[in-house]
PDB file of C-alpha atoms in Angstrom:
ATOM      1  CA  MET A   6      13.800 -14.613  13.113  1.00 49.00           C
ATOM      2  CA  ILE A   7      15.932 -12.378  10.912  1.00 52.00           C
ATOM      3  CA  ALA A   8      18.752 -14.927  10.802  1.00 47.00           C
ATOM      4  CA  THR A   9      16.364 -17.597   9.543  1.00 52.00           C
ATOM      5  CA  ILE A  10      15.116 -15.336   6.760  1.00 61.00           C
ATOM      6  CA  THR A  11      18.491 -14.156   5.550  1.00 52.00           C
ATOM      7  CA  LYS A  12      19.975 -17.626   5.416  1.00 55.00           C
ATOM      8  CA  LYS A  13      17.302 -19.070   3.162  1.00 70.00           C
ATOM      9  CA  TYR A  14      15.567 -16.488   1.009  1.00 80.00           C
ATOM     10  CA  GLN A  15      16.503 -14.198  -1.839  1.00 86.00           C
ATOM     11  CA  ASN A  16      12.984 -12.797  -1.753  1.00 90.00           C
ATOM     12  CA  VAL A  17      10.670 -12.609   1.230  1.00 93.00           C
ATOM     13  CA  VAL A  18       7.096 -11.482   1.886  1.00 95.00           C
ATOM     14  CA  ILE A  19       6.280 -10.194   5.371  1.00 95.00           C
ATOM     15  CA  SER A  20       2.728  -9.904   6.687  1.00 95.00           C
ATOM     16  CA  THR A  21       1.989  -7.975   9.883  1.00 94.00           C
ATOM     17  CA  GLY A  22      -1.389  -9.629  10.347  1.00 92.00           C
ATOM     18  CA  ASN A  23      -4.301  -7.633  11.721  1.00 92.00           C
ATOM     19  CA  ILE A  24      -2.903  -4.647  13.629  1.00 91.00           C
ATOM     20  CA  ILE A  25      -6.226  -3.337  14.931  1.00 87.00           C
ATOM     21  CA  ASN A  26      -5.943  -5.395  18.105  1.00 73.00           C
ATOM     22  CA  THR A  27      -2.496  -3.966  18.818  1.00 67.00           C
ATOM     23  CA  GLU A  28      -1.499  -0.457  19.836  1.00 63.00           C
ATOM     24  CA  LEU A  29      -0.693   0.377  16.209  1.00 60.00           C
ATOM     25  CA  GLY A  30      -4.100   0.530  14.583  1.00 54.00           C
ATOM     26  CA  GLN A  31      -4.826   4.271  14.506  1.00 67.00           C
ATOM     27  CA  ARG A  32      -1.468   5.868  13.767  1.00 76.00           C
ATOM     28  CA  LYS A  33       0.211   7.361  10.722  1.00 88.00           C
ATOM     29  CA  SER A  34       0.683   4.774   7.997  1.00 92.00           C
ATOM     30  CA  ASN A  35       4.487   4.892   8.056  1.00 93.00           C
ATOM     31  CA  GLU A  36       4.471   4.412  11.836  1.00 92.00           C
ATOM     32  CA  GLU A  37       1.976   1.558  11.581  1.00 93.00           C
ATOM     33  CA  LEU A  38       4.125  -0.184   8.994  1.00 95.00           C
ATOM     34  CA  TYR A  39       7.405   0.217  10.853  1.00 94.00           C
ATOM     35  CA  ASP A  40       6.038  -0.910  14.198  1.00 91.00           C
ATOM     36  CA  GLY A  41       4.024  -3.712  12.590  1.00 91.00           C
ATOM     37  CA  LEU A  42       7.174  -5.066  10.958  1.00 93.00           C
ATOM     38  CA  GLN A  43       9.082  -4.685  14.200  1.00 91.00           C
ATOM     39  CA  ILE A  44       6.512  -6.749  16.088  1.00 88.00           C
ATOM     40  CA  THR A  45       6.464  -9.363  13.340  1.00 89.00           C
ATOM     41  CA  LEU A  46      10.230  -9.714  12.992  1.00 88.00           C
ATOM     42  CA  HIS A  47      11.452  -8.945  16.487  1.00 81.00           C
ATOM     43  CA  SER A  48       8.678  -9.834  18.951  1.00 62.00           C
ATOM     44  CA  ASP A  49       9.834 -11.474  22.154  1.00 56.00           C
ATOM     45  CA  PRO A  50       7.838 -14.668  22.730  1.00 50.00           C
ATOM     46  CA  SER A  51       8.780 -14.547  26.428  1.00 49.00           C
ATOM     47  CA  GLU A  52       6.562 -11.501  26.906  1.00 49.00           C
ATOM     48  CA  GLU A  53       3.105 -12.635  27.943  1.00 45.00           C
ATOM     49  CA  ARG A  54       1.348  -9.710  26.241  1.00 41.00           C
ATOM     50  CA  VAL A  55       2.838 -10.648  22.862  1.00 43.00           C
ATOM     51  CA  VAL A  56       0.845 -13.306  21.039  1.00 44.00           C
ATOM     52  CA  ALA A  57       2.603 -12.861  17.743  1.00 47.00           C
ATOM     53  CA  GLU A  58       2.109 -16.379  16.367  1.00 71.00           C
ATOM     54  CA  VAL A  59       4.818 -15.648  13.818  1.00 80.00           C
ATOM     55  CA  GLN A  60       5.056 -18.360  11.197  1.00 81.00           C
ATOM     56  CA  ILE A  61       7.520 -18.916   8.374  1.00 80.00           C
ATOM     57  CA  ASP A  62       6.033 -20.296   5.177  1.00 78.00           C
ATOM     58  CA  GLU A  63       8.993 -22.256   3.833  1.00 75.00           C
ATOM     59  CA  GLN A  64       7.431 -22.882   0.426  1.00 74.00           C
ATOM     60  CA  HIS A  65       6.677 -19.246  -0.418  1.00 75.00           C
ATOM     61  CA  GLY A  66       9.349 -17.468   1.626  1.00 83.00           C
ATOM     62  CA  ARG A  67       6.825 -15.687   3.818  1.00 85.00           C
ATOM     63  CA  VAL A  68       6.918 -14.440   7.373  1.00 89.00           C
ATOM     64  CA  GLN A  69       3.359 -14.095   8.633  1.00 88.00           C
ATOM     65  CA  ARG A  70       2.028 -12.887  11.954  1.00 88.00           C
ATOM     66  CA  ALA A  71      -1.280 -13.860  13.601  1.00 81.00           C
ATOM     67  CA  THR A  72      -2.585 -15.675  10.535  1.00 83.00           C
ATOM     68  CA  GLN A  73      -5.350 -17.503  12.411  1.00 84.00           C
ATOM     69  CA  GLU A  74      -6.654 -14.302  13.990  1.00 85.00           C
ATOM     70  CA  LEU A  75      -6.714 -12.586  10.592  1.00 89.00           C
ATOM     71  CA  ASN A  76      -8.558 -15.502   9.022  1.00 90.00           C
ATOM     72  CA  SER A  77     -11.164 -15.440  11.779  1.00 90.00           C
ATOM     73  CA  ARG A  78     -11.781 -11.744  11.127  1.00 90.00           C
ATOM     74  CA  LEU A  79     -12.225 -12.416   7.434  1.00 92.00           C
ATOM     75  CA  THR A  80     -14.625 -15.309   7.913  1.00 92.00           C
ATOM     76  CA  GLU A  81     -16.763 -14.139  10.850  1.00 92.00           C
ATOM     77  CA  ASN A  82     -18.987 -12.465   8.239  1.00 91.00           C
ATOM     78  CA  GLY A  83     -19.935 -13.763   4.799  1.00 93.00           C
ATOM     79  CA  ARG A  84     -17.714 -12.620   1.920  1.00 93.00           C
ATOM     80  CA  ASN A  85     -20.593 -10.606   0.467  1.00 93.00           C
ATOM     81  CA  GLU A  86     -20.965  -8.846   3.827  1.00 95.00           C
ATOM     82  CA  ILE A  87     -17.430  -7.437   3.892  1.00 96.00           C
ATOM     83  CA  SER A  88     -15.480  -5.081   1.666  1.00 97.00           C
ATOM     84  CA  ILE A  89     -11.742  -5.607   1.174  1.00 97.00           C
ATOM     85  CA  GLY A  90      -9.695  -2.689  -0.114  1.00 98.00           C
ATOM     86  CA  ALA A  91      -5.954  -2.364  -0.611  1.00 98.00           C
ATOM     87  CA  LYS A  92      -3.411   0.275  -1.550  1.00 98.00           C
ATOM     88  CA  ILE A  93      -0.127  -0.655  -3.217  1.00 98.00           C
ATOM     89  CA  PHE A  94       2.841   1.643  -2.556  1.00 98.00           C
ATOM     90  CA  LEU A  95       5.450   1.410  -5.296  1.00 98.00           C
ATOM     91  CA  ASN A  96       8.564   3.529  -5.771  1.00 96.00           C
ATOM     92  CA  ARG A  97      10.169   1.787  -8.719  1.00 94.00           C
ATOM     93  CA  ASN A  98       8.961   0.626 -12.109  1.00 97.00           C
ATOM     94  CA  SER A  99       8.278  -3.100 -11.926  1.00 97.00           C
ATOM     95  CA  THR A 100       5.238  -4.949 -13.193  1.00 98.00           C
ATOM     96  CA  ASP A 101       6.558  -8.026 -11.374  1.00 98.00           C
ATOM     97  CA  CYS A 102       6.231  -6.139  -8.092  1.00 98.00           C
ATOM     98  CA  VAL A 103       2.598  -5.333  -8.859  1.00 98.00           C
ATOM     99  CA  LYS A 104       1.914  -8.998  -9.620  1.00 98.00           C
ATOM    100  CA  GLN A 105       3.700 -10.131  -6.466  1.00 97.00           C
ATOM    101  CA  ALA A 106       1.728  -7.669  -4.357  1.00 98.00           C
ATOM    102  CA  VAL A 107      -1.669  -8.722  -5.703  1.00 98.00           C
ATOM    103  CA  GLU A 108      -0.871 -12.434  -5.520  1.00 97.00           C
ATOM    104  CA  ALA A 109       0.378 -12.091  -1.934  1.00 96.00           C
ATOM    105  CA  LEU A 110      -2.749 -10.137  -0.992  1.00 97.00           C
ATOM    106  CA  LEU A 111      -5.108 -12.765  -2.384  1.00 97.00           C
ATOM    107  CA  ASN A 112      -3.101 -15.657  -0.940  1.00 95.00           C
ATOM    108  CA  ILE A 113      -2.514 -14.306   2.563  1.00 95.00           C
ATOM    109  CA  LEU A 114      -6.115 -13.132   2.930  1.00 96.00           C
ATOM    110  CA  ASN A 115      -7.235 -16.425   1.350  1.00 94.00           C
ATOM    111  CA  VAL A 116      -9.825 -14.780  -0.911  1.00 96.00           C
ATOM    112  CA  THR A 117     -10.625 -15.111  -4.602  1.00 97.00           C
ATOM    113  CA  HIS A 118     -11.124 -11.377  -5.136  1.00 97.00           C
ATOM    114  CA  VAL A 119     -10.845  -8.005  -3.434  1.00 98.00           C
ATOM    115  CA  ASP A 120     -13.206  -5.077  -3.864  1.00 98.00           C
ATOM    116  CA  ASN A 121     -10.716  -2.364  -4.752  1.00 98.00           C
ATOM    117  CA  VAL A 122      -7.006  -1.751  -5.212  1.00 98.00           C
ATOM    118  CA  VAL A 123      -5.445   1.718  -5.387  1.00 98.00           C
ATOM    119  CA  LEU A 124      -1.976   2.201  -6.887  1.00 98.00           C
ATOM    120  CA  ALA A 125       0.368   4.889  -5.537  1.00 98.00           C
ATOM    121  CA  TYR A 126       3.393   5.200  -7.828  1.00 98.00           C
ATOM    122  CA  HIS A 127       6.128   7.679  -6.891  1.00 97.00           C
ATOM    123  CA  PRO A 128       9.391   6.718  -8.623  1.00 95.00           C
ATOM    124  CA  ASN A 129      11.209   9.846  -7.424  1.00 90.00           C
ATOM    125  CA  ALA A 130      10.016   9.746  -3.826  1.00 83.00           C
ATOM    126  CA  SER A 131      13.439   9.020  -2.310  1.00 73.00           C
ATOM    127  CA  ALA A 132      15.082  11.973  -4.052  1.00 66.00           C
ATOM    128  CA  VAL A 133      12.220  14.295  -3.160  1.00 59.00           C
ATOM    129  CA  ALA A 134      12.266  13.185   0.475  1.00 55.00           C
ATOM    130  CA  SER A 135      16.016  13.822   0.718  1.00 52.00           C
ATOM    131  CA  ALA A 136      15.742  17.229  -0.899  1.00 50.00           C
ATOM    132  CA  THR A 137      12.855  18.197   1.352  1.00 47.00           C
ATOM    133  CA  ALA A 138      14.728  17.120   4.473  1.00 46.00           C
ATOM    134  CA  ALA A 139      17.818  19.074   3.431  1.00 44.00           C
ATOM    135  CA  ALA A 140      15.799  22.206   2.718  1.00 44.00           C
ATOM    136  CA  THR A 141      13.741  22.108   5.904  1.00 45.00           C
ATOM    137  CA  THR A 142      14.818  24.474   8.675  1.00 48.00           C
ATOM    138  CA  GLY A 143      12.954  25.613  11.741  1.00 52.00           C
ATOM    139  CA  PRO A 144       9.583  24.342  12.918  1.00 53.00           C
ATOM    140  CA  ALA A 145       7.296  22.589  10.459  1.00 49.00           C
ATOM    141  CA  LYS A 146       4.674  24.793   8.851  1.00 52.00           C
ATOM    142  CA  SER A 147       1.269  24.018   7.516  1.00 49.00           C
ATOM    143  CA  PRO A 148       1.132  24.323   3.719  1.00 49.00           C
ATOM    144  CA  CYS A 149      -1.624  26.906   4.229  1.00 53.00           C
ATOM    145  CA  SER A 150       0.071  28.817   7.057  1.00 48.00           C
ATOM    146  CA  GLU A 151       1.390  31.577   4.838  1.00 47.00           C
ATOM    147  CA  GLY A 152      -1.835  32.151   2.973  1.00 46.00           C
ATOM    148  CA  GLY A 153      -2.748  30.876  -0.456  1.00 44.00           C
ATOM    149  CA  SER A 154      -2.382  27.294  -1.501  1.00 44.00           C
ATOM    150  CA  ALA A 155       0.846  25.352  -1.627  1.00 43.00           C
ATOM    151  CA  PRO A 156       1.747  23.092  -4.547  1.00 46.00           C
ATOM    152  CA  SER A 157       0.456  19.606  -3.878  1.00 47.00           C
ATOM    153  CA  SER A 158       1.345  16.136  -5.030  1.00 50.00           C
ATOM    154  CA  ALA A 159      -1.944  16.237  -6.921  1.00 49.00           C
ATOM    155  CA  SER A 160      -0.835  19.273  -8.909  1.00 55.00           C
ATOM    156  CA  ASN A 161       2.749  18.360  -9.814  1.00 87.00           C
ATOM    157  CA  TRP A 162       2.901  14.585 -10.384  1.00 94.00           C
ATOM    158  CA  SER A 163       3.326  15.120 -14.139  1.00 94.00           C
ATOM    159  CA  LEU A 164       5.954  17.795 -13.610  1.00 94.00           C
ATOM    160  CA  ARG A 165       8.012  15.611 -11.305  1.00 93.00           C
ATOM    161  CA  ASN A 166       7.753  12.360 -13.251  1.00 95.00           C
ATOM    162  CA  GLY A 167       7.369  13.506 -16.853  1.00 95.00           C
ATOM    163  CA  ALA A 168       6.342  11.505 -19.918  1.00 96.00           C
ATOM    164  CA  ASN A 169       8.502   8.532 -18.913  1.00 97.00           C
ATOM    165  CA  GLY A 170       6.845   8.369 -15.524  1.00 97.00           C
ATOM    166  CA  LEU A 171       3.400   8.409 -17.109  1.00 97.00           C
ATOM    167  CA  ALA A 172       4.368   5.647 -19.538  1.00 98.00           C
ATOM    168  CA  GLU A 173       5.626   3.551 -16.613  1.00 98.00           C
ATOM    169  CA  LEU A 174       2.444   4.229 -14.661  1.00 98.00           C
ATOM    170  CA  LYS A 175       0.290   3.095 -17.571  1.00 98.00           C
ATOM    171  CA  GLU A 176       2.224  -0.161 -17.805  1.00 98.00           C
ATOM    172  CA  LEU A 177       1.871  -0.788 -14.079  1.00 98.00           C
ATOM    173  CA  TYR A 178      -1.830   0.022 -14.238  1.00 98.00           C
ATOM    174  CA  GLN A 179      -2.253  -2.394 -17.146  1.00 98.00           C
ATOM    175  CA  THR A 180      -0.944  -5.131 -14.879  1.00 98.00           C
ATOM    176  CA  LEU A 181      -3.699  -4.368 -12.390  1.00 98.00           C
ATOM    177  CA  GLU A 182      -6.230  -4.315 -15.226  1.00 98.00           C
ATOM    178  CA  GLN A 183      -5.506  -7.965 -15.932  1.00 98.00           C
ATOM    179  CA  TYR A 184      -6.699  -8.863 -12.440  1.00 98.00           C
ATOM    180  CA  ALA A 185      -9.780  -6.698 -12.890  1.00 98.00           C
ATOM    181  CA  LEU A 186     -10.592  -8.402 -16.180  1.00 98.00           C
ATOM    182  CA  LYS A 187     -10.336 -11.764 -14.396  1.00 98.00           C
ATOM    183  CA  GLN A 188     -12.698 -10.385 -11.707  1.00 98.00           C
ATOM    184  CA  GLN A 189     -10.069 -10.700  -8.996  1.00 98.00           C
ATOM    185  CA  ILE A 190     -10.264  -6.944  -8.393  1.00 98.00           C
ATOM    186  CA  THR A 191     -13.642  -5.218  -8.644  1.00 98.00           C
ATOM    187  CA  GLN A 192     -12.541  -1.557  -8.741  1.00 98.00           C
ATOM    188  CA  LEU A 193      -9.233   0.065  -9.616  1.00 98.00           C
ATOM    189  CA  GLY A 194      -7.956   3.342  -8.224  1.00 98.00           C
ATOM    190  CA  ILE A 195      -5.014   5.691  -8.491  1.00 98.00           C
ATOM    191  CA  ALA A 196      -3.349   8.038  -6.004  1.00 97.00           C
ATOM    192  CA  ASP A 197      -1.874  11.531  -6.227  1.00 95.00           C
ATOM    193  CA  LEU A 198      -2.205  12.224  -9.956  1.00 96.00           C
ATOM    194  CA  ASP A 199      -2.792  15.704 -11.281  1.00 95.00           C
ATOM    195  CA  VAL A 200      -5.737  16.086 -13.626  1.00 96.00           C
ATOM    196  CA  ALA A 201      -3.588  15.939 -16.777  1.00 96.00           C
ATOM    197  CA  ALA A 202      -2.040  12.570 -15.830  1.00 97.00           C
ATOM    198  CA  LEU A 203      -5.365  11.181 -14.644  1.00 97.00           C
ATOM    199  CA  GLU A 204      -7.053  12.170 -17.901  1.00 98.00           C
ATOM    200  CA  LYS A 205      -4.335  10.511 -19.994  1.00 97.00           C
ATOM    201  CA  LEU A 206      -4.519   7.333 -17.930  1.00 98.00           C
ATOM    202  CA  HIS A 207      -8.321   7.325 -18.076  1.00 98.00           C
ATOM    203  CA  THR A 208      -8.328   7.746 -21.861  1.00 97.00           C
ATOM    204  CA  THR A 209      -6.142   4.704 -22.528  1.00 97.00           C
ATOM    205  CA  ALA A 210      -7.417   2.382 -19.799  1.00 98.00           C
ATOM    206  CA  GLN A 211      -9.316  -0.808 -20.533  1.00 97.00           C
ATOM    207  CA  VAL A 212     -10.691  -0.733 -17.008  1.00 98.00           C
ATOM    208  CA  VAL A 213     -11.065   2.909 -16.060  1.00 98.00           C
ATOM    209  CA  PRO A 214     -10.149   3.989 -12.527  1.00 98.00           C
ATOM    210  CA  THR A 215     -13.192   4.625 -10.355  1.00 98.00           C
ATOM    211  CA  ILE A 216     -11.245   5.858  -7.317  1.00 98.00           C
ATOM    212  CA  ALA A 217      -8.800   8.769  -7.151  1.00 98.00           C
ATOM    213  CA  GLN A 218      -6.937   9.753  -4.010  1.00 96.00           C
ATOM    214  CA  VAL A 219      -5.373  13.134  -3.278  1.00 94.00           C
ATOM    215  CA  ASN A 220      -3.004  13.923  -0.414  1.00 92.00           C
ATOM    216  CA  LEU A 221      -4.293  16.901   1.565  1.00 81.00           C
ATOM    217  CA  SER A 222      -1.299  16.911   3.892  1.00 74.00           C
ATOM    218  CA  THR A 223       0.613  18.822   1.206  1.00 65.00           C
ATOM    219  CA  CYS A 224      -2.093  21.234   0.045  1.00 63.00           C
ATOM    220  CA  CYS A 225      -5.045  23.251   1.273  1.00 69.00           C
ATOM    221  CA  VAL A 226      -7.831  22.167  -1.058  1.00 80.00           C
ATOM    222  CA  VAL A 227      -8.476  19.583  -3.730  1.00 87.00           C
ATOM    223  CA  PRO A 228      -7.678  21.197  -7.108  1.00 89.00           C
ATOM    224  CA  PRO A 229     -11.001  22.289  -8.658  1.00 93.00           C
ATOM    225  CA  GLU A 230     -10.102  20.912 -12.083  1.00 95.00           C
ATOM    226  CA  LEU A 231      -9.469  17.501 -10.510  1.00 95.00           C
ATOM    227  CA  GLN A 232     -12.828  17.651  -8.753  1.00 95.00           C
ATOM    228  CA  GLU A 233     -14.553  18.518 -12.020  1.00 97.00           C
ATOM    229  CA  PHE A 234     -12.904  15.684 -13.957  1.00 97.00           C
ATOM    230  CA  CYS A 235     -13.757  13.111 -11.285  1.00 97.00           C
ATOM    231  CA  THR A 236     -17.365  14.285 -11.107  1.00 97.00           C
ATOM    232  CA  ALA A 237     -17.742  14.159 -14.894  1.00 98.00           C
ATOM    233  CA  HIS A 238     -16.351  10.601 -15.091  1.00 98.00           C
ATOM    234  CA  ASP A 239     -17.955   9.056 -11.979  1.00 98.00           C
ATOM    235  CA  ILE A 240     -14.670   8.756 -10.132  1.00 98.00           C
ATOM    236  CA  GLN A 241     -14.859   8.684  -6.354  1.00 97.00           C
ATOM    237  CA  LEU A 242     -12.449  11.324  -5.038  1.00 96.00           C
ATOM    238  CA  ASN A 243     -10.953  10.591  -1.615  1.00 95.00           C
ATOM    239  CA  THR A 244      -8.315  12.273   0.508  1.00 93.00           C
ATOM    240  CA  HIS A 245      -5.446  10.585   2.340  1.00 93.00           C
ATOM    241  CA  SER A 246      -2.319  11.408   4.320  1.00 91.00           C
ATOM    242  CA  ASP A 247       0.066   8.612   3.293  1.00 95.00           C
ATOM    243  CA  PRO A 248       3.661   9.677   2.555  1.00 94.00           C
ATOM    244  CA  GLU A 249       5.009   8.996  -0.923  1.00 94.00           C
ATOM    245  CA  LEU A 250       7.863   6.965   0.576  1.00 95.00           C
ATOM    246  CA  LEU A 251       6.193   4.753   3.155  1.00 94.00           C
ATOM    247  CA  LEU A 252       9.367   3.389   4.721  1.00 94.00           C
ATOM    248  CA  PRO A 253      12.867   4.724   3.959  1.00 94.00           C
ATOM    249  CA  GLU A 254      15.522   2.150   3.098  1.00 92.00           C
ATOM    250  CA  GLU A 255      17.626   2.909   6.154  1.00 94.00           C
ATOM    251  CA  GLN A 256      14.696   2.206   8.470  1.00 94.00           C
ATOM    252  CA  PHE A 257      13.877  -1.089   6.798  1.00 94.00           C
ATOM    253  CA  ALA A 258      17.565  -2.068   6.849  1.00 91.00           C
ATOM    254  CA  GLY A 259      17.439  -1.832  10.632  1.00 92.00           C
ATOM    255  CA  LEU A 260      14.567  -4.319  10.690  1.00 92.00           C
ATOM    256  CA  ALA A 261      15.799  -6.722   8.010  1.00 90.00           C
ATOM    257  CA  PRO A 262      19.535  -6.224   7.387  1.00 89.00           C
ATOM    258  CA  GLY A 263      20.600  -6.921   3.822  1.00 88.00           C
ATOM    259  CA  TYR A 264      17.090  -6.597   2.402  1.00 92.00           C
ATOM    260  CA  THR A 265      15.505  -3.841   0.313  1.00 94.00           C
ATOM    261  CA  ILE A 266      11.789  -3.125   0.084  1.00 95.00           C
ATOM    262  CA  ASP A 267      10.399  -3.867  -3.379  1.00 96.00           C
ATOM    263  CA  TRP A 268       6.764  -3.020  -2.650  1.00 97.00           C
ATOM    264  CA  SER A 269       4.367  -2.610   0.229  1.00 98.00           C
ATOM    265  CA  LEU A 270       0.598  -2.605   0.589  1.00 98.00           C
ATOM    266  CA  ARG A 271      -2.043  -1.896   3.171  1.00 97.00           C
ATOM    267  CA  TYR A 272      -5.339  -3.738   3.266  1.00 97.00           C
ATOM    268  CA  GLN A 273      -8.510  -2.815   5.138  1.00 96.00           C
ATOM    269  CA  VAL A 274     -11.584  -4.943   5.740  1.00 96.00           C
ATOM    270  CA  HIS A 275     -14.930  -3.271   6.481  1.00 96.00           C
ATOM    271  CA  VAL A 276     -18.293  -4.774   7.390  1.00 95.00           C
ATOM    272  CA  ARG A 277     -20.543  -3.339   4.684  1.00 91.00           C
ATOM    273  CA  CYS A 278     -23.792  -2.779   6.568  1.00 86.00           C
ATOM    274  CA  ARG A 279     -22.138  -1.017   9.530  1.00 84.00           C
ATOM    275  CA  GLY A 280     -19.029   0.463   7.931  1.00 83.00           C
ATOM    276  CA  VAL A 281     -16.978  -1.005  10.784  1.00 91.00           C
ATOM    277  CA  LEU A 282     -13.268  -1.575  10.196  1.00 93.00           C
ATOM    278  CA  THR A 283     -12.671  -5.145  11.331  1.00 93.00           C
ATOM    279  CA  ALA A 284      -9.145  -5.777  10.035  1.00 94.00           C
ATOM    280  CA  LYS A 285      -6.173  -3.776   8.796  1.00 95.00           C
ATOM    281  CA  GLY A 286      -2.642  -4.830   8.064  1.00 95.00           C
ATOM    282  CA  TYR A 287       0.431  -4.433   5.889  1.00 96.00           C
ATOM    283  CA  ILE A 288       2.243  -6.795   3.543  1.00 97.00           C
ATOM    284  CA  VAL A 289       5.768  -6.076   2.319  1.00 97.00           C
ATOM    285  CA  GLY A 290       7.825  -7.665  -0.438  1.00 96.00           C
ATOM    286  CA  ALA A 291      11.606  -7.444  -0.066  1.00 95.00           C
ATOM    287  CA  SER A 292      14.709  -8.861  -1.694  1.00 93.00           C
ATOM    288  CA  ARG A 293      18.417  -8.987  -1.000  1.00 87.00           C
ATOM    289  CA  SER A 294      21.330  -8.466  -3.291  1.00 71.00           C
ATOM    290  CA  SER A 295      22.819 -11.608  -4.785  1.00 64.00           C
ATOM    291  CA  ALA A 296      26.282 -10.102  -4.450  1.00 55.00           C
TER     292      ALA A 296
END
């Protein structure tokens, strides 16, 4: 499968299909993504338990797994009976990547709109991950294990990314706004911002964010000032445990040699009346060097 991709495509989109029916569905997001890509790109059709149904879309440069099963999950209930949410993970400044992610989401799920999209933008995630790994010695500790609260991604996004990072974020968010204005996305959200960055984004937005996510794996409590701002502006505040760098380059290189991840997203489909998760999967956009 990899040989076919690398021979033909400068850019490729990979869809894991619905992972709920596999052994991957309730794991950490980075593990789900890695193993989902591994099944999609390296599944052995001779194994009876593997029904990967991997297809290559020649026209769009896509590798898609279990497309029919995903479509059946999306159509077994009426569109107004399900809620489709997605989270885009982006580690470099590119409005084209945002557009590619949204277009791939709508096309692969074969829907005209999704109910919400959350953007997680961490341009310095690779450097932070390397520094953290180098500084870590001994057994891992809880951020609250030594008493008091540890600095969280929700309290230092502005410090780490500065004015340039905020300007980039606003531009990326504006790209999502265009889909919201065309009613292709109903609600917009943002992940891991401190209250200062969230307030600045909220002030300038055409379509204000109505969802804010904070990562509690790196702190003890949600910052009170963030809670207050979200309450005052009718923003739904949720917690999550997704890493800032969903899949390191060296791991992806082992799955798709010669390719680099440009963006990734996770989608989830719930049945509204019961709150049941009926489908979950990942879509990745990648490219290879022209050199």
